[in-house]
Every structure is written in structure tokens, then in C-alpha cells.
mmCIF file with all atom_site columns, C-alpha atoms in Angstrom:
data_model
loop_
_atom_site.group_PDB
_atom_site.id
_atom_site.type_symbol
_atom_site.label_atom_id
_atom_site.label_alt_id
_atom_site.label_comp_id
_atom_site.label_asym_id
_atom_site.label_entity_id
_atom_site.label_seq_id
_atom_site.pdbx_PDB_ins_code
_atom_site.Cartn_x
_atom_site.Cartn_y
_atom_site.Cartn_z
_atom_site.occupancy
_atom_site.B_iso_or_equiv
_atom_site.pdbx_formal_charge
_atom_site.auth_seq_id
_atom_site.auth_comp_id
_atom_site.auth_asym_id
_atom_site.auth_atom_id
_atom_site.pdbx_PDB_model_num
ATOM 1  C CA . ASP A 1 1  ? 4.567  191.184 177.310 1.00 54.00 ? 176 ASP A CA 1
ATOM 2  C CA . THR A 1 2  ? 5.892  191.594 180.835 1.00 62.00 ? 177 THR A CA 1
ATOM 3  C CA . LEU A 1 3  ? 7.612  188.198 180.987 1.00 70.00 ? 178 LEU A CA 1
ATOM 4  C CA . LYS A 1 4  ? 11.358 188.850 180.887 1.00 78.00 ? 179 LYS A CA 1
ATOM 5  C CA . ASN A 1 5  ? 12.996 185.538 180.083 1.00 86.00 ? 180 ASN A CA 1
ATOM 6  C CA . PRO A 1 6  ? 16.024 185.476 177.776 1.00 93.00 ? 181 PRO A CA 1
ATOM 7  C CA . VAL A 1 7  ? 15.731 181.704 177.288 1.00 95.00 ? 182 VAL A CA 1
ATOM 8  C CA . LEU A 1 8  ? 12.293 182.183 175.747 1.00 95.00 ? 183 LEU A CA 1
ATOM 9  C CA . ASP A 1 9  ? 13.678 185.033 173.629 1.00 94.00 ? 184 ASP A CA 1
ATOM 10 C CA . TYR A 1 10 ? 16.486 182.803 172.309 1.00 96.00 ? 185 TYR A CA 1
ATOM 11 C CA . ILE A 1 11 ? 14.026 180.033 171.495 1.00 97.00 ? 186 ILE A CA 1
ATOM 12 C CA . GLU A 1 12 ? 11.710 182.416 169.678 1.00 96.00 ? 187 GLU A CA 1
ATOM 13 C CA . ASN A 1 13 ? 14.338 184.407 167.784 1.00 95.00 ? 188 ASN A CA 1
ATOM 14 C CA . ILE A 1 14 ? 17.103 181.864 167.132 1.00 96.00 ? 189 ILE A CA 1
ATOM 15 C CA . ILE A 1 15 ? 15.823 178.313 167.412 1.00 97.00 ? 190 ILE A CA 1
ATOM 16 C CA . LEU A 1 16 ? 12.445 178.869 165.755 1.00 97.00 ? 191 LEU A CA 1
ATOM 17 C CA . SER A 1 17 ? 13.578 181.452 163.205 1.00 95.00 ? 192 SER A CA 1
ATOM 18 C CA . PRO A 1 18 ? 14.396 179.044 160.329 1.00 94.00 ? 193 PRO A CA 1
ATOM 19 C CA . PRO A 1 19 ? 11.407 177.815 158.305 1.00 94.00 ? 194 PRO A CA 1
ATOM 20 C CA . ASP A 1 20 ? 9.964  174.553 159.631 1.00 95.00 ? 195 ASP A CA 1
ATOM 21 C CA . ALA A 1 21 ? 12.099 174.760 162.796 1.00 96.00 ? 196 ALA A CA 1
ATOM 22 C CA . THR A 1 22 ? 11.058 172.829 165.877 1.00 97.00 ? 197 THR A CA 1
ATOM 23 C CA . PHE A 1 23 ? 11.939 172.913 169.559 1.00 97.00 ? 198 PHE A CA 1
ATOM 24 C CA . THR A 1 24 ? 11.933 169.713 171.589 1.00 96.00 ? 199 THR A CA 1
ATOM 25 C CA . VAL A 1 25 ? 11.677 169.834 175.358 1.00 95.00 ? 200 VAL A CA 1
ATOM 26 C CA . ASN A 1 26 ? 10.428 167.453 178.014 1.00 89.00 ? 201 ASN A CA 1
ATOM 27 C CA . GLY A 1 27 ? 9.509  164.840 175.384 1.00 92.00 ? 202 GLY A CA 1
ATOM 28 C CA . SER A 1 28 ? 7.353  167.210 173.319 1.00 95.00 ? 203 SER A CA 1
ATOM 29 C CA . THR A 1 29 ? 8.173  168.876 170.023 1.00 97.00 ? 204 THR A CA 1
ATOM 30 C CA . TYR A 1 30 ? 6.825  172.341 169.320 1.00 98.00 ? 205 TYR A CA 1
ATOM 31 C CA . LYS A 1 31 ? 6.597  174.265 166.058 1.00 97.00 ? 206 LYS A CA 1
ATOM 32 C CA . GLU A 1 32 ? 5.002  177.420 167.435 1.00 97.00 ? 207 GLU A CA 1
ATOM 33 C CA . PHE A 1 33 ? 6.508  179.694 170.045 1.00 96.00 ? 208 PHE A CA 1
ATOM 34 C CA . HIS A 1 34 ? 3.223  180.636 171.701 1.00 96.00 ? 209 HIS A CA 1
ATOM 35 C CA . LEU A 1 35 ? 2.684  176.970 172.617 1.00 97.00 ? 210 LEU A CA 1
ATOM 36 C CA . ILE A 1 36 ? 6.113  176.782 174.283 1.00 96.00 ? 211 ILE A CA 1
ATOM 37 C CA . ARG A 1 37 ? 5.442  179.996 176.188 1.00 95.00 ? 212 ARG A CA 1
ATOM 38 C CA . SER A 1 38 ? 2.000  178.772 177.287 1.00 95.00 ? 213 SER A CA 1
ATOM 39 C CA . ALA A 1 39 ? 3.396  175.412 178.450 1.00 95.00 ? 214 ALA A CA 1
ATOM 40 C CA . PHE A 1 40 ? 6.116  177.211 180.401 1.00 94.00 ? 215 PHE A CA 1
ATOM 41 C CA . LEU A 1 41 ? 3.656  179.590 182.057 1.00 93.00 ? 216 LEU A CA 1
ATOM 42 C CA . ALA A 1 42 ? 1.355  176.666 182.920 1.00 94.00 ? 217 ALA A CA 1
ATOM 43 C CA . GLY A 1 43 ? 4.234  174.851 184.613 1.00 94.00 ? 218 GLY A CA 1
ATOM 44 C CA . GLU A 1 44 ? 4.297  172.040 182.048 1.00 95.00 ? 219 GLU A CA 1
ATOM 45 C CA . ILE A 1 45 ? 7.902  172.988 181.217 1.00 95.00 ? 220 ILE A CA 1
ATOM 46 C CA . THR A 1 46 ? 10.238 173.998 184.034 1.00 94.00 ? 221 THR A CA 1
ATOM 47 C CA . GLU A 1 47 ? 12.939 176.641 183.777 1.00 93.00 ? 222 GLU A CA 1
ATOM 48 C CA . ASP A 1 48 ? 15.575 173.905 183.935 1.00 96.00 ? 223 ASP A CA 1
ATOM 49 C CA . GLN A 1 49 ? 13.916 171.881 181.156 1.00 97.00 ? 224 GLN A CA 1
ATOM 50 C CA . LEU A 1 50 ? 13.636 175.011 179.025 1.00 96.00 ? 225 LEU A CA 1
ATOM 51 C CA . LYS A 1 51 ? 17.349 175.752 179.466 1.00 96.00 ? 226 LYS A CA 1
ATOM 52 C CA . LYS A 1 52 ? 18.380 172.167 178.716 1.00 96.00 ? 227 LYS A CA 1
ATOM 53 C CA . GLY A 1 53 ? 16.223 172.134 175.600 1.00 97.00 ? 228 GLY A CA 1
ATOM 54 C CA . LEU A 1 54 ? 17.798 175.386 174.448 1.00 97.00 ? 229 LEU A CA 1
ATOM 55 C CA . VAL A 1 55 ? 21.314 174.009 174.949 1.00 97.00 ? 230 VAL A CA 1
ATOM 56 C CA . GLN A 1 56 ? 20.460 170.877 172.953 1.00 95.00 ? 231 GLN A CA 1
ATOM 57 C CA . GLU A 1 57 ? 18.939 172.868 170.099 1.00 95.00 ? 232 GLU A CA 1
ATOM 58 C CA . LEU A 1 58 ? 21.831 175.347 169.993 1.00 96.00 ? 233 LEU A CA 1
ATOM 59 C CA . ASN A 1 59 ? 24.283 172.456 169.834 1.00 96.00 ? 234 ASN A CA 1
ATOM 60 C CA . LYS A 1 60 ? 22.359 171.032 166.855 1.00 94.00 ? 235 LYS A CA 1
ATOM 61 C CA . LEU A 1 61 ? 22.693 174.387 165.084 1.00 93.00 ? 236 LEU A CA 1
ATOM 62 C CA . LEU A 1 62 ? 26.401 174.702 165.883 1.00 95.00 ? 237 LEU A CA 1
ATOM 63 C CA . GLU A 1 63 ? 27.452 171.126 165.077 1.00 96.00 ? 238 GLU A CA 1
ATOM 64 C CA . PRO A 1 64 ? 27.854 171.693 161.300 1.00 94.00 ? 239 PRO A CA 1
ATOM 65 C CA . VAL A 1 65 ? 30.048 174.724 162.012 1.00 93.00 ? 240 VAL A CA 1
ATOM 66 C CA . ARG A 1 66 ? 32.181 172.755 164.464 1.00 93.00 ? 241 ARG A CA 1
ATOM 67 C CA . ASP A 1 67 ? 32.511 169.936 161.935 1.00 94.00 ? 242 ASP A CA 1
ATOM 68 C CA . HIS A 1 68 ? 33.525 172.380 159.216 1.00 94.00 ? 243 HIS A CA 1
ATOM 69 C CA . PHE A 1 69 ? 36.344 173.871 161.292 1.00 92.00 ? 244 PHE A CA 1
ATOM 70 C CA . THR A 1 70 ? 37.463 170.409 162.389 1.00 92.00 ? 245 THR A CA 1
ATOM 71 C CA . ASN A 1 71 ? 37.386 168.622 159.027 1.00 94.00 ? 246 ASN A CA 1
ATOM 72 C CA . ASP A 1 72 ? 38.119 171.293 156.404 1.00 93.00 ? 247 ASP A CA 1
ATOM 73 C CA . ALA A 1 73 ? 41.874 171.951 156.206 1.00 94.00 ? 248 ALA A CA 1
ATOM 74 C CA . THR A 1 74 ? 41.513 175.587 155.083 1.00 94.00 ? 249 THR A CA 1
ATOM 75 C CA . ALA A 1 75 ? 38.947 176.391 157.742 1.00 93.00 ? 250 ALA A CA 1
ATOM 76 C CA . LYS A 1 76 ? 41.043 174.643 160.366 1.00 92.00 ? 251 LYS A CA 1
ATOM 77 C CA . ALA A 1 77 ? 44.101 176.726 159.409 1.00 93.00 ? 252 ALA A CA 1
ATOM 78 C CA . LEU A 1 78 ? 42.074 179.948 159.548 1.00 91.00 ? 253 LEU A CA 1
ATOM 79 C CA . LEU A 1 79 ? 40.771 179.028 162.975 1.00 90.00 ? 254 LEU A CA 1
ATOM 80 C CA . GLU A 1 80 ? 44.307 178.464 164.195 1.00 91.00 ? 255 GLU A CA 1
ATOM 81 C CA . GLN A 1 81 ? 45.291 181.919 162.899 1.00 92.00 ? 256 GLN A CA 1
ATOM 82 C CA . VAL A 1 82 ? 42.406 183.506 164.748 1.00 92.00 ? 257 VAL A CA 1
ATOM 83 C CA . ARG A 1 83 ? 43.358 181.729 167.978 1.00 91.00 ? 258 ARG A CA 1
ATOM 84 C CA . GLN A 1 84 ? 46.935 183.058 167.885 1.00 91.00 ? 259 GLN A CA 1
#
């Protein structure tokens, strides 16, 4: 594979790594990486759309972690220690 695109790598190896994971971009939801790659190469998904989709999916993955450190008193205290 000669296509060097870290956004595609992140989608393949982070977003789609959990079982039954999906990636939604440009109004379409994908379950298989090769379909995302093909749509990107065909111009059906732009670079900007790919990046925005990645940001949205990463935020979905990180939201439970953010909530944990915001709402759990012990976790919140540990985070404050780390920040000092």
C-alpha cells in the first residue's frame, strides 16, 4: 500500500478496532475499512470530511474517560495531582 495517510491509519487501527465498530462520515456509516478507503480514493469522501469524521469518532471514544475524571471524586483528585 503506497497511500500514506495517517487519518486512514487512525480510522483503521483505532476507530474500527473494537468489535462491531463503525465509522460515520458524510452521512454514511461504514463497518469495513476497505470501503472507507475505496470511497476516499474515489473522491466520495474528501480529506476534510475524513478528518472531521475522525475527530467526531475520537470524541465519542474519549467522552466516557472525560466523564469519569469529571464526575468521580477519586479520579478527579488524581487528575489534579497529575496536573501539578
